[in-house]
Amino acid sequence: MHPDTRVLHAGYPAGPGPYLPGPTFAATYVAPGDPAQHAYTYGRFHNPTWTAWETALAELDGGHAIAFGSGMAAVSAVFGVVLSPGDVVVMPTDCYYTTRVLARDWLAKLGIETRLAPTRGNAQLEHLKGARLLWLETPSNPALEVCDIALLARAAAEQGCLVAVDNTTATGLLQQPLALGAALTVASDTKALTGHADVTLGHVSVADPDLAVRLRTWRTQHGAIPAPMEVWLAHRSLATLPLRQERQCGTALALATLLEARGDISRVYYPGLPGHPGHEIARRQMRAFGSVLSFDLDTEPRAERFLKRLRLVREATSFGSVHSSAERRARWGGDAVSPGFIRFSVGVEHPQDLQRDVTQALDAAG
Ligand SMILES: Cc1ncc(COP(=O)(O)O)c(C=O)c1O
């Protein structure tokens, strides 16, 4: 079956009844006697709404999936389960800011060394000796740099090092890290996977069932659980992922091309552009190039003028929603970007409306 059809049906029960049974709200379950005789006993351990969602995620990613209450809960679980004091983790200098902060503030305290190298040019290859975990994020947030997952996974395997890929910007529909040799794929499902900017969720998928058990145990012990209503909404939204992605990726490529052609934008960052340094790799390992693009308006005043002139596009952080949004990334600090760097999340608006809005805002911004 085509992945688009699989996603539509993933985790839905086969029998009669509703297509997708409603959320189960339960802190506890009536479950007398031997707990092992019951599928569900207590709300922090398991929930049928999670089970259906995880079945869907497992099918999407081609592994065993564990759902978490946010992307960072998923990231923390991977660090907590895979790394021990004395270990080394190799991370991108340009991955999502909070993941780097977690390494700096928390892993360091546990005696875990973090080595940083850029995503571009597979620069992390040079730092693998003696490492326990190689953390990749491709395309990276916010500069959309790309690395070669299969190449890095082969090199890591030679060093006995596990590879985890933050697959948030691509989603499992566009990129399959486990099939490319990663041991773990992680995502903030707050973003494109669920696509409506109305839930915070995350998940980890792994090929190894023992690793899945350890991640599930971490979730139970740390209480990093998702709420059933959010999970149900997410599962409902997953059905339209292929449709959303088709529209969003198509519009993103057209918009990136338009921005590059203007001649008044110093740099456009989108792996779908032939001039992008990771374009050939992205073409090989991604089905499409994603719904996020970035561009540089050089200065804060110009970028602010642009954001204020947009009519259709909301100024908001996060990305992947059906509604387009944009923000000046430097307002947060933490990323090595210019004061005029804009991260733009392309929604499902009609491409011409979006192009018109961006064009008039750029013209007005000067
Ligand atoms: C690439 C990436 N990974 C992880 C996260 C963290 O996800 P969450 O905000 O759902 O905790 C984000 C959030 O922006 C992200 O962009």
CSV table of C-alpha atoms in Angstrom, one decimal, residues 28-162:
chain,number,residue,atom,x,y,z
A,28,THR,CA,-7.6,4.4,36.8
A,29,TYR,CA,-9.4,1.3,35.5
A,30,VAL,CA,-11.5,-1.3,37.3
A,31,ALA,CA,-8.9,-4.0,37.3
A,32,PRO,CA,-9.1,-6.5,40.2
A,33,GLY,CA,-6.5,-9.1,41.2
A,34,ASP,CA,-3.3,-9.8,39.3
A,35,PRO,CA,-2.4,-6.5,37.4
A,36,ALA,CA,-0.7,-8.6,34.6
A,37,GLN,CA,-4.2,-10.0,33.7
A,38,HIS,CA,-5.4,-6.5,32.6
A,39,ALA,CA,-4.4,-4.5,29.5
A,40,TYR,CA,-5.1,-1.2,31.3
A,41,THR,CA,-4.7,-0.5,35.0
A,42,TYR,CA,-3.6,3.1,35.7
A,43,GLY,CA,-3.5,6.2,33.6
A,44,ARG,CA,0.2,6.9,33.8
A,45,PHE,CA,1.1,3.4,32.6
A,46,HIS,CA,-1.1,3.1,29.5
A,47,ASN,CA,-4.3,4.3,27.7
A,48,PRO,CA,-6.2,2.8,24.8
A,49,THR,CA,-6.1,6.2,23.0
A,50,TRP,CA,-2.3,6.2,23.2
A,51,THR,CA,-2.3,2.6,22.0
A,52,ALA,CA,-4.2,3.5,18.8
A,53,TRP,CA,-1.9,6.6,18.2
A,54,GLU,CA,1.3,4.6,18.8
A,55,THR,CA,0.1,1.9,16.4
A,56,ALA,CA,-0.3,4.7,13.8
A,57,LEU,CA,3.1,6.2,14.5
A,58,ALA,CA,4.8,2.9,14.4
A,59,GLU,CA,3.4,2.3,11.0
A,60,LEU,CA,4.4,5.7,9.8
A,61,ASP,CA,8.0,5.4,11.0
A,62,GLY,CA,8.5,1.6,10.5
A,63,GLY,CA,9.3,0.8,14.1
A,64,HIS,CA,8.0,0.7,17.7
A,65,ALA,CA,6.5,4.1,18.8
A,66,ILE,CA,6.3,5.7,22.2
A,67,ALA,CA,4.1,8.8,22.6
A,68,PHE,CA,5.1,11.7,24.9
A,69,GLY,CA,3.5,14.9,26.1
A,70,SER,CA,5.8,17.1,24.1
A,71,GLY,CA,8.8,17.0,21.7
A,72,MET,CA,11.1,17.9,24.5
A,73,ALA,CA,9.7,15.1,26.7
A,74,ALA,CA,10.6,12.7,23.8
A,75,VAL,CA,14.1,14.2,23.4
A,76,SER,CA,14.8,14.0,27.2
A,77,ALA,CA,13.6,10.3,27.2
A,78,VAL,CA,16.2,9.5,24.5
A,79,PHE,CA,19.0,11.2,26.4
A,80,GLY,CA,17.9,9.6,29.7
A,81,VAL,CA,17.6,6.1,28.3
A,82,VAL,CA,20.6,6.0,26.0
A,83,LEU,CA,23.2,8.0,27.9
A,84,SER,CA,25.1,7.3,31.1
A,85,PRO,CA,27.7,9.3,33.1
A,86,GLY,CA,31.0,9.3,31.2
A,87,ASP,CA,29.3,8.9,27.7
A,88,VAL,CA,29.8,11.3,24.8
A,89,VAL,CA,27.0,12.7,22.6
A,90,VAL,CA,27.7,14.4,19.3
A,91,MET,CA,25.2,17.0,18.5
A,92,PRO,CA,24.6,19.6,15.8
A,93,THR,CA,25.6,23.2,16.6
A,94,ASP,CA,22.5,24.3,14.7
A,95,CYS,CA,19.8,22.0,15.9
A,96,TYR,CA,16.7,23.1,17.9
A,97,TYR,CA,17.9,25.5,20.6
A,98,THR,CA,16.3,23.8,23.6
A,99,THR,CA,17.8,20.4,22.7
A,100,ARG,CA,21.3,22.1,22.9
A,101,VAL,CA,20.3,23.8,26.1
A,102,LEU,CA,19.3,20.5,27.6
A,103,ALA,CA,22.8,19.1,26.7
A,104,ARG,CA,24.5,22.1,28.1
A,105,ASP,CA,22.5,22.4,31.4
A,106,TRP,CA,21.5,18.9,32.2
A,107,LEU,CA,23.8,16.3,30.4
A,108,ALA,CA,26.9,18.2,31.6
A,109,LYS,CA,25.7,18.0,35.2
A,110,LEU,CA,25.5,14.2,34.8
A,111,GLY,CA,29.0,14.0,33.5
A,112,ILE,CA,28.0,13.4,29.9
A,113,GLU,CA,30.3,15.2,27.3
A,114,THR,CA,28.6,17.0,24.4
A,115,ARG,CA,30.6,17.6,21.2
A,116,LEU,CA,29.1,20.1,18.7
A,117,ALA,CA,29.6,20.2,15.0
A,118,PRO,CA,27.5,21.7,12.1
A,119,THR,CA,24.9,19.8,10.2
A,120,ARG,CA,26.2,21.0,6.9
A,121,GLY,CA,28.8,18.9,5.2
A,122,ASN,CA,28.2,16.0,7.5
A,123,ALA,CA,30.7,17.7,9.9
A,124,GLN,CA,29.7,15.5,12.8
A,125,LEU,CA,31.5,12.6,11.1
A,126,GLU,CA,34.8,14.0,12.5
A,127,HIS,CA,33.7,13.7,16.1
A,128,LEU,CA,32.4,10.1,16.4
A,129,LYS,CA,35.3,8.4,18.1
A,130,GLY,CA,34.3,7.0,21.4
A,131,ALA,CA,30.8,8.5,21.2
A,132,ARG,CA,27.7,6.7,22.5
A,133,LEU,CA,25.0,8.8,20.7
A,134,LEU,CA,25.0,10.8,17.5
A,135,TRP,CA,22.1,13.3,17.4
A,136,LEU,CA,21.1,14.5,14.0
A,137,GLU,CA,18.4,17.1,13.0
A,138,THR,CA,17.8,17.2,9.2
A,139,PRO,CA,16.5,19.5,7.9
A,140,SER,CA,17.6,21.5,10.9
A,141,ASN,CA,15.6,24.2,12.7
A,142,PRO,CA,15.8,27.1,11.8
A,143,ALA,CA,18.4,27.2,9.0
A,144,LEU,CA,17.2,24.0,7.3
A,145,GLU,CA,20.7,22.5,6.8
A,146,VAL,CA,20.8,18.9,5.7
A,147,CYS,CA,23.1,16.0,6.4
A,148,ASP,CA,23.3,12.5,5.0
A,149,ILE,CA,21.6,10.1,7.5
A,150,ALA,CA,22.7,6.9,5.9
A,151,LEU,CA,26.3,7.9,5.6
A,152,LEU,CA,26.5,9.1,9.2
A,153,ALA,CA,24.7,6.0,10.4
A,154,ARG,CA,27.2,3.8,8.7
A,155,ALA,CA,30.1,5.7,10.2
A,156,ALA,CA,28.5,5.7,13.7
A,157,ALA,CA,27.9,1.9,13.5
A,158,GLU,CA,31.6,1.4,13.0
A,159,GLN,CA,32.2,3.2,16.3
A,160,GLY,CA,29.4,1.3,18.1
A,161,CYS,CA,27.5,4.6,18.3
A,162,LEU,CA,23.7,4.8,18.2
